[in-house]
mmCIF file of C-alpha atoms in Angstrom:
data_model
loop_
_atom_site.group_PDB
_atom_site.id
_atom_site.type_symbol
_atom_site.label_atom_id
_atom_site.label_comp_id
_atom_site.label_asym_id
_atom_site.label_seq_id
_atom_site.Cartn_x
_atom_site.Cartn_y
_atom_site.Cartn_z
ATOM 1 C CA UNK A 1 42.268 49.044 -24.346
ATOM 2 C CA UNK A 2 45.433 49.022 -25.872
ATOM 3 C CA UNK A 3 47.055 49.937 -21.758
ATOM 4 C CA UNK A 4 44.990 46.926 -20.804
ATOM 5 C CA UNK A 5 46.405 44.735 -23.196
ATOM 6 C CA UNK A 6 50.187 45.960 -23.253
ATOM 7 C CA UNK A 7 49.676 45.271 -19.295
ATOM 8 C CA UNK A 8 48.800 41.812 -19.740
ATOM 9 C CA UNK A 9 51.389 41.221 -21.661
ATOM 10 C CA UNK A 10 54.016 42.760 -19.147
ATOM 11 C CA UNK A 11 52.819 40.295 -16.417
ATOM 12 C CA UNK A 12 53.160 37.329 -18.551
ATOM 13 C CA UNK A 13 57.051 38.116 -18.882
ATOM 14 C CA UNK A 14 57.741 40.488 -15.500
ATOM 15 C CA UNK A 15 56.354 37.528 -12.482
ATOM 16 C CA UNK A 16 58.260 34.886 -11.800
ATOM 17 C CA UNK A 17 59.589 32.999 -14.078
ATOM 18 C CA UNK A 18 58.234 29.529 -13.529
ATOM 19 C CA UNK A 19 54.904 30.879 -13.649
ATOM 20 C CA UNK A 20 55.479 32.830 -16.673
ATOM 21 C CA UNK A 21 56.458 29.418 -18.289
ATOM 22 C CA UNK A 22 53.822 27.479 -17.152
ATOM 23 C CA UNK A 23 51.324 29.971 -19.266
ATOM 24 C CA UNK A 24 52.911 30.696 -22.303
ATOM 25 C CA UNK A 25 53.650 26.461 -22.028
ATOM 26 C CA UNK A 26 49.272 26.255 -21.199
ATOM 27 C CA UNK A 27 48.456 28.850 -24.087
ATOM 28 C CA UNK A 28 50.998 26.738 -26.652
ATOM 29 C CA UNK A 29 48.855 24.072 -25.173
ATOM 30 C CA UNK A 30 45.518 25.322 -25.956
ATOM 31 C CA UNK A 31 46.547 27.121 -29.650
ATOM 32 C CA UNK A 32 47.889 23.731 -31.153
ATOM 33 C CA UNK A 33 44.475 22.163 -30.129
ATOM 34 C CA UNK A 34 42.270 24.870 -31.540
ATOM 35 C CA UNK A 35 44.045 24.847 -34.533
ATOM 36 C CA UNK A 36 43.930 20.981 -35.384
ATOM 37 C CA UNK A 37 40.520 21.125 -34.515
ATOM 38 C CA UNK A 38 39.959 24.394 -36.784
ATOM 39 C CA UNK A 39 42.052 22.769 -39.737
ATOM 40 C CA UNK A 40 40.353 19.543 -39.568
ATOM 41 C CA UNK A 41 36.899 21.252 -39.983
ATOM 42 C CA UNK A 42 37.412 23.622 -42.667
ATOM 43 C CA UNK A 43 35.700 27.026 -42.156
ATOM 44 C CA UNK A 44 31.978 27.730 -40.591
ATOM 45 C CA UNK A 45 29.563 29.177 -43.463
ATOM 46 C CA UNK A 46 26.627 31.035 -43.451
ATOM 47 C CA UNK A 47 23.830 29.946 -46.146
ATOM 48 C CA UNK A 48 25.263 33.480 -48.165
ATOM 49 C CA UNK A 49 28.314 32.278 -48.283
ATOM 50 C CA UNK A 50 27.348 29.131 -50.029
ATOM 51 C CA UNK A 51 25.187 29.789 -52.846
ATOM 52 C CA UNK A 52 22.475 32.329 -54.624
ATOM 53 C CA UNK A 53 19.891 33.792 -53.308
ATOM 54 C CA UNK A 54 16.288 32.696 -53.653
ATOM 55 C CA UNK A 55 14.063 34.167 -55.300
ATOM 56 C CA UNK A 56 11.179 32.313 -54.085
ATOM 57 C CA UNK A 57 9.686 32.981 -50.974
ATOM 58 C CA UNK A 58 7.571 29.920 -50.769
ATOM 59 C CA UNK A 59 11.227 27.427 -51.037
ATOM 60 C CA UNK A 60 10.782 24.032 -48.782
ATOM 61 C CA UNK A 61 12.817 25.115 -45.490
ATOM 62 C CA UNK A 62 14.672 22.314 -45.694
ATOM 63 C CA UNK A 63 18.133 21.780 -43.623
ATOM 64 C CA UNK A 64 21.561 20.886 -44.311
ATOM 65 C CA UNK A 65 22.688 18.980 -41.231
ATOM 66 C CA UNK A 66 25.656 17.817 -42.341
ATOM 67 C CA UNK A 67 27.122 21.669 -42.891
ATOM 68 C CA UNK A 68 28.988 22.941 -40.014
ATOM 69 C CA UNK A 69 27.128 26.093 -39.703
ATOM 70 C CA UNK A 70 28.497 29.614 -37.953
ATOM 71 C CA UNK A 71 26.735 29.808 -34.764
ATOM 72 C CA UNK A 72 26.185 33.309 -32.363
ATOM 73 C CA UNK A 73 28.078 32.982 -29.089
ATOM 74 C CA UNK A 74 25.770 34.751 -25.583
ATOM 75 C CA UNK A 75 27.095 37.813 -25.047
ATOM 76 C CA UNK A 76 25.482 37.435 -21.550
ATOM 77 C CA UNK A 77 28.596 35.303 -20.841
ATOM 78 C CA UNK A 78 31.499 37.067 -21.153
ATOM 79 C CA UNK A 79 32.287 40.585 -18.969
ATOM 80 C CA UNK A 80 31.378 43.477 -20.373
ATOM 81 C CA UNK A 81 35.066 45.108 -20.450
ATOM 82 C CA UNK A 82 36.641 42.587 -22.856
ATOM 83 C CA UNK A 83 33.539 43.030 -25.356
ATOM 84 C CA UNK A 84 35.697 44.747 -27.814
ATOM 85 C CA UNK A 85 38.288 41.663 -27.693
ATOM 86 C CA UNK A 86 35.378 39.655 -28.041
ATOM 87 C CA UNK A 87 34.468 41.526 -31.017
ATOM 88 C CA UNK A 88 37.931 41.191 -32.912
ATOM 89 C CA UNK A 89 37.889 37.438 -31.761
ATOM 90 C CA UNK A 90 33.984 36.877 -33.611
ATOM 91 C CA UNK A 91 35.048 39.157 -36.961
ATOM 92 C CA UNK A 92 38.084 35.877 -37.417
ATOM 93 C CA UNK A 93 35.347 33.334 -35.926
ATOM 94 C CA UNK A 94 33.212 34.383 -38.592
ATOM 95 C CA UNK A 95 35.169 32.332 -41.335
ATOM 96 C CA UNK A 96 37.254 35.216 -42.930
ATOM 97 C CA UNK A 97 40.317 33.965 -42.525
ATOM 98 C CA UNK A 98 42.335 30.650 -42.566
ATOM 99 C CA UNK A 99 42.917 28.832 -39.059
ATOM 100 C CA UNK A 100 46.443 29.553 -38.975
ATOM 101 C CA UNK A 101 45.634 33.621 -39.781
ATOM 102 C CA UNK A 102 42.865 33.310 -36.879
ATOM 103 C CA UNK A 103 45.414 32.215 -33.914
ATOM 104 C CA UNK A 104 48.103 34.921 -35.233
ATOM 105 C CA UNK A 105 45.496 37.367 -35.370
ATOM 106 C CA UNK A 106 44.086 36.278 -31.736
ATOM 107 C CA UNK A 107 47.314 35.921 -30.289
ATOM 108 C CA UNK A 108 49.186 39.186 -31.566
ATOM 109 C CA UNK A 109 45.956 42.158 -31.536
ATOM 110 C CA UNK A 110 43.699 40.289 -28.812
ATOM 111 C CA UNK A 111 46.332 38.327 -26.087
ATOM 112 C CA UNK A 112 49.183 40.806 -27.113
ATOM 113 C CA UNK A 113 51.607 38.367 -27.401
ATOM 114 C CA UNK A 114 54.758 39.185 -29.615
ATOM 115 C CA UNK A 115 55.709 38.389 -32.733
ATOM 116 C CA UNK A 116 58.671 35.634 -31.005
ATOM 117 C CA UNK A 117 55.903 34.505 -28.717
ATOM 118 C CA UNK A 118 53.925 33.361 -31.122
ATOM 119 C CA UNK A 119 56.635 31.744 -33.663
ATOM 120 C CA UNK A 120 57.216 29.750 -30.420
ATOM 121 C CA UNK A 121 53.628 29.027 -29.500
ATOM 122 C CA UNK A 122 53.071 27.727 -33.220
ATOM 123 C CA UNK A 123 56.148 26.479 -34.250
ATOM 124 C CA UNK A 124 57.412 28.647 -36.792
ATOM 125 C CA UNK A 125 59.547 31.959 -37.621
ATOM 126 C CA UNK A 126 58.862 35.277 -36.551
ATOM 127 C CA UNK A 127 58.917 36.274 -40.335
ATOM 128 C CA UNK A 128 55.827 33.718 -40.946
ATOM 129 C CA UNK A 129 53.719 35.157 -38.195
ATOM 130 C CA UNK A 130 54.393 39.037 -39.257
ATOM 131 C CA UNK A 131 53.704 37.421 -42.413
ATOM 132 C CA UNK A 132 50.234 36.012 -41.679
ATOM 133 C CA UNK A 133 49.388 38.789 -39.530
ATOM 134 C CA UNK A 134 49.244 41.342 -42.133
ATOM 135 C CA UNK A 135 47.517 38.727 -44.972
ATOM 136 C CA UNK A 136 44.630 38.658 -42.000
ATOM 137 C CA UNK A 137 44.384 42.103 -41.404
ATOM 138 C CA UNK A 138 44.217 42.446 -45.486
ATOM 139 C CA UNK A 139 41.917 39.806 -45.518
ATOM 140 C CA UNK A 140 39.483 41.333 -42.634
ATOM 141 C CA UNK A 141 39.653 45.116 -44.384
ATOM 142 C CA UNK A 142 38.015 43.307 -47.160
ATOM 143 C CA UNK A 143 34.929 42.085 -45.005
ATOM 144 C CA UNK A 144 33.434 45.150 -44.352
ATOM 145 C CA UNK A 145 34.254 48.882 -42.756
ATOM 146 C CA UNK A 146 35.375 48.430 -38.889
ATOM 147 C CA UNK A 147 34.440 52.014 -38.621
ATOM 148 C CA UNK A 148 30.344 51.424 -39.736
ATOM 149 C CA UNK A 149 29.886 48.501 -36.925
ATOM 150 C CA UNK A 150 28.628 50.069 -33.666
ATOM 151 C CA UNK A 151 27.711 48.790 -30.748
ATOM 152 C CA UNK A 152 24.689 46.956 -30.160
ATOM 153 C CA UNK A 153 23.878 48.837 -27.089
ATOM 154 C CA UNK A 154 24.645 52.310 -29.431
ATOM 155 C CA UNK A 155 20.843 54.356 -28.889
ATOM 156 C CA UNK A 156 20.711 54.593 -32.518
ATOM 157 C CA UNK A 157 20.553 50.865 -33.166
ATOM 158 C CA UNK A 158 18.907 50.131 -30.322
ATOM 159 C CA UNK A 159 15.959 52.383 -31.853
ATOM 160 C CA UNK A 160 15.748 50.510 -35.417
ATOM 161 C CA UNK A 161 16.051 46.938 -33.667
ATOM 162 C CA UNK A 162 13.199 47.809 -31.378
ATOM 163 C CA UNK A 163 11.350 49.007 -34.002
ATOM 164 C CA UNK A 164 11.697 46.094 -35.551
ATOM 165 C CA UNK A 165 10.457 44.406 -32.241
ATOM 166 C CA UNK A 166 7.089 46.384 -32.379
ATOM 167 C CA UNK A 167 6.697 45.820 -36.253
ATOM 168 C CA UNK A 168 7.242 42.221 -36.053
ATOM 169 C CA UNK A 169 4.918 42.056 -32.837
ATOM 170 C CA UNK A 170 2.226 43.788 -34.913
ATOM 171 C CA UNK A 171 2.732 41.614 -38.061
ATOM 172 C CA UNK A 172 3.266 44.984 -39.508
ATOM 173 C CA UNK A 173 5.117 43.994 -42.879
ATOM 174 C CA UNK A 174 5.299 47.324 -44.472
ATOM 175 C CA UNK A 175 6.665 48.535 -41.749
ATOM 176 C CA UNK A 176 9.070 46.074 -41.107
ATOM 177 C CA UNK A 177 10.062 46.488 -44.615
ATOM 178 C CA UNK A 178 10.654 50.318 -44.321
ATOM 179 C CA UNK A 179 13.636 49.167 -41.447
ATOM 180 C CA UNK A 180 15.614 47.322 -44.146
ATOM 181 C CA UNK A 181 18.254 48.401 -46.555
ATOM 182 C CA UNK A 182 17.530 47.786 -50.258
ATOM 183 C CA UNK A 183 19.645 45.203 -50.407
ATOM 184 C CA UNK A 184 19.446 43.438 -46.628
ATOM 185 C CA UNK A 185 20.024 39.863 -45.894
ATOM 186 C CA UNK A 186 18.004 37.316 -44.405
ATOM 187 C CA UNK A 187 19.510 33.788 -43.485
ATOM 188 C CA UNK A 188 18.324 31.238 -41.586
ATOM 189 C CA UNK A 189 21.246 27.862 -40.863
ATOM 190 C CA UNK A 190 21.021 25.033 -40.966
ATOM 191 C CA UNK A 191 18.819 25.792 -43.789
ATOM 192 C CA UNK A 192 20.804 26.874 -46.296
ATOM 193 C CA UNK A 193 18.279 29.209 -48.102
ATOM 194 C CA UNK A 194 18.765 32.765 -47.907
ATOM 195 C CA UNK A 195 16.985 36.061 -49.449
ATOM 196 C CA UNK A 196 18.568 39.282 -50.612
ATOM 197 C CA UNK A 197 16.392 42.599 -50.706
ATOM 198 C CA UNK A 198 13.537 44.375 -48.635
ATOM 199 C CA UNK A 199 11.187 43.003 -51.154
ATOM 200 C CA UNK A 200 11.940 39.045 -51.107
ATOM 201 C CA UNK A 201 12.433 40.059 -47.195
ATOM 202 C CA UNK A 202 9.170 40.961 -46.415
ATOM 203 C CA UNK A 203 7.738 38.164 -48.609
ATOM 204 C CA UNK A 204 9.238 36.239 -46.712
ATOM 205 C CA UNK A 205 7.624 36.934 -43.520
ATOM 206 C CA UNK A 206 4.331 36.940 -44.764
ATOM 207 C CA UNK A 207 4.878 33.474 -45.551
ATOM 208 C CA UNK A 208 5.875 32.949 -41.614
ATOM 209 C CA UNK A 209 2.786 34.813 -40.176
ATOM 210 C CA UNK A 210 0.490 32.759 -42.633
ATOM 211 C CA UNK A 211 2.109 29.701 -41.565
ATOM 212 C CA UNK A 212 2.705 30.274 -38.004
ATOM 213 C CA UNK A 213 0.046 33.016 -37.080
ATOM 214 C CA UNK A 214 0.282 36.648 -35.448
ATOM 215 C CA UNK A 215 0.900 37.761 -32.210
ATOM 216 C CA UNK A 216 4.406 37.291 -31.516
ATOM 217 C CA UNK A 217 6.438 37.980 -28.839
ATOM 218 C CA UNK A 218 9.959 39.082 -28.622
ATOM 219 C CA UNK A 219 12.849 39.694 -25.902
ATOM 220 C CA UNK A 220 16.332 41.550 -26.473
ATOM 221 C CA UNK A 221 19.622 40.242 -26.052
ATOM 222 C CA UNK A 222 22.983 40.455 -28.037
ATOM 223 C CA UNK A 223 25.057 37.757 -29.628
ATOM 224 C CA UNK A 224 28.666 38.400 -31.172
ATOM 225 C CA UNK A 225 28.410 42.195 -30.356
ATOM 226 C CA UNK A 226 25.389 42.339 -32.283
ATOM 227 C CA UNK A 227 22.215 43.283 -31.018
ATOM 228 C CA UNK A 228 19.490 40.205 -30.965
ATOM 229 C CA UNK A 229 15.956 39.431 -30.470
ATOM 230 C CA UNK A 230 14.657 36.079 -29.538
ATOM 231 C CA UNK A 231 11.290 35.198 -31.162
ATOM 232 C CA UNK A 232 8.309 33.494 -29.383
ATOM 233 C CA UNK A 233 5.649 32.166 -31.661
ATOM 234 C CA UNK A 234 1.913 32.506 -30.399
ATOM 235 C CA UNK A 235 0.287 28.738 -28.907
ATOM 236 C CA UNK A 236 -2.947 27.929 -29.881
ATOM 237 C CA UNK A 237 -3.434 27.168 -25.976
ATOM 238 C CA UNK A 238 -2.143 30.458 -24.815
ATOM 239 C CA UNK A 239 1.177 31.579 -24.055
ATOM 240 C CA UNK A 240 4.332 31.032 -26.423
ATOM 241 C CA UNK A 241 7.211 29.221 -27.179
ATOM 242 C CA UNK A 242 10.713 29.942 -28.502
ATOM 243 C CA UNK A 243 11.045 29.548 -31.857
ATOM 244 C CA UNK A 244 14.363 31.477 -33.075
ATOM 245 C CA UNK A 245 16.896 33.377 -32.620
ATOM 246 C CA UNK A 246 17.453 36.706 -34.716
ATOM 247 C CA UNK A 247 20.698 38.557 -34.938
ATOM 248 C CA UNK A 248 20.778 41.930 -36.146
ATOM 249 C CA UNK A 249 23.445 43.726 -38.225
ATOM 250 C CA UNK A 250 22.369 47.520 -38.215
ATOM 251 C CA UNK A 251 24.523 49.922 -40.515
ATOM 252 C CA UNK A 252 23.155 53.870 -41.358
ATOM 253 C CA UNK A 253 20.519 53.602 -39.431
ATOM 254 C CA UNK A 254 18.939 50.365 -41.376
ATOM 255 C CA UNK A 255 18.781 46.652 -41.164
ATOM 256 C CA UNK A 256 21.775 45.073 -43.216
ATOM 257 C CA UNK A 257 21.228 41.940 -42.031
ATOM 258 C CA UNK A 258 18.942 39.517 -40.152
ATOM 259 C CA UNK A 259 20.892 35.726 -39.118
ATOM 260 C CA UNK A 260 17.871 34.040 -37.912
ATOM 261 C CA UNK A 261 18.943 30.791 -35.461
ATOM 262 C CA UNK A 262 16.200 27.764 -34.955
ATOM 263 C CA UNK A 263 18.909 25.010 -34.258
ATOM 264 C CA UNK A 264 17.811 24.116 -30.288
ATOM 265 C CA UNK A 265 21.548 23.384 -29.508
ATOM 266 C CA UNK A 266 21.605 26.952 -30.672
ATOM 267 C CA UNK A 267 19.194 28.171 -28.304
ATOM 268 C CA UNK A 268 20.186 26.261 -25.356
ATOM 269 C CA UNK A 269 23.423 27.703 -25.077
ATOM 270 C CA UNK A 270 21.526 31.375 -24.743
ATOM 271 C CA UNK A 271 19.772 30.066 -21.702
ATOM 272 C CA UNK A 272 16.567 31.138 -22.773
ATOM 273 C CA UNK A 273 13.361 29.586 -21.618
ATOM 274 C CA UNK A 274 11.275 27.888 -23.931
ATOM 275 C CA UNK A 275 7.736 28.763 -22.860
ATOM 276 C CA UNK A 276 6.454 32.468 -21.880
ATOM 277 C CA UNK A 277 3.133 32.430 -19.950
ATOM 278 C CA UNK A 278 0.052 33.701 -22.002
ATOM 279 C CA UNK A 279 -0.289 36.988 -20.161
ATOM 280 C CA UNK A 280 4.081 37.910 -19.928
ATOM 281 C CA UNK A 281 4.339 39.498 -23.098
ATOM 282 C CA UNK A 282 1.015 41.484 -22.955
ATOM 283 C CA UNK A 283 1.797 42.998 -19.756
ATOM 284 C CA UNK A 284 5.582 44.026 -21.271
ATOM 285 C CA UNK A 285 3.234 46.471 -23.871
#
């Protein structure tokens, strides 16, 4: 990776000059308008981020439309070899870090630019980028152990999340329950309720198969490097239709953290259908 990147950033200053102008002028371009954008929004939450947890499984599911909530990006999208870019690029999407920290960070470990490259692109001194560069990678050591996140197509995690497939299929609480760490997550944006622990977990999803019945059916993906399942709630014709979209965060060999998506703009962007015929998922069993 690191040959890959030091090789991009060779051709950007080896070709021919005009052309190596143009794109460091296109990329100064493109930074300045990310970041007023990003500074005129503020950072992207998740409903942890932005209060207690509940306590009550039975909470009105209301949502907070006016919140500008973190959203998954397909991983179906982007080629498989710049994943781990990808990755790096999601950890400072993921509201760590200041705007300003995010295009250093971007620019310098992901785009390889240098440290003069990007004073230039930005504006300021090479002493201020250096500067922000390490705050971010302070700041992202802080977020959690680089070394514990695996890849979502790693056979270990692919295991537990399809385990959770079946147990979910089956309505199989308990079970479900026995995939989760003690203390695992489950959010859902735009509402901004969230649960912490296997116990308030699994309540949780009772209340979901009382209110929306048994007999789901579920299809893997990934989303931000994590592994993914999109949920398909059972019709009272037949068949089913997409109801969410559940992101995964698997660490030891347990469920850390479920991000569960319902927001349609949300699932549009995955490109996933909205209705599965009545007899699609049985025949997948």
């Amino acid at each position: 990776m690191e040959r890959r990147h030091r090789a991009g950033a060779l051709d950007r200053r080896g070709g021919h000059r005009g052309g190596v102008h143009l794109l460091t002028w296109l990329y100064r371009i493109a930074t300045n308008v990310c970041l007023t954008a990003l500074e005129g929004r503020g950072r992207r939450p998740l409903p942890s981020g932005s209060g207690a947890p509940s306590g009550d499984p039975g909470a009105p599911l209301a949502p907070a439309l006016d919140v500008p909530w973190l959203e998954p990006f397909p991983d179906a999208r982007f080629d498989v070899e710049v994943r781990a870019d990808l990755r790096l690029a999601w950890v400072a999407a993921v509201q760590s870090l200041p705007a300003r920290q995010r295009a250093v960070l971007v620019l310098r470990e992901v785009l390889a630019f240098s440290a003069a490259e990007v004073a230039e692109q930005l504006g300021t001194t090479v002493a201020a980028v250096n500067s922000a560069l390490q705050r971010a990678r302070a700041d992202l050591a802080g977020v959690g152990d680089a070394g514990a996140v695996v890849e979502p197509d790693d056979p270990a995690v692919r295991a537990v999340v399809q385990r959770c497939m079946r147990a979910f299929e089956a309505a199989d609480v308990p079970a479900l329950v026995r995939l989760l760490a003690d203390d695992a997550v489950l959010e859902m944006p735009p509402v901004p309720l969230w649960y912490q622990g296997s116990r308030d977990y699994g309540r949780f999803v009772e209340r979901v198969f009382a209110m929306r019945g048994t007999g789901w059916g579920m299809r893997e993906l990934t989303a931000g490097g994590q592994p993914a399942l999109a949920a398909y709630a059972p019709q009272a014709g037949g068949g089913h239709r997409l109801h969410t979209l559940q992101v995964f965060t698997v660490t030891d060999g347990r469920i850390a953290r479920n991000v569960v998506f319902a927001d349609p703009r949300v699932l549009d962007a995955f490109g996933l259908p909205r209705e599965i015929p009545p007899d699609e998922f049985r025949s997948q069993r």
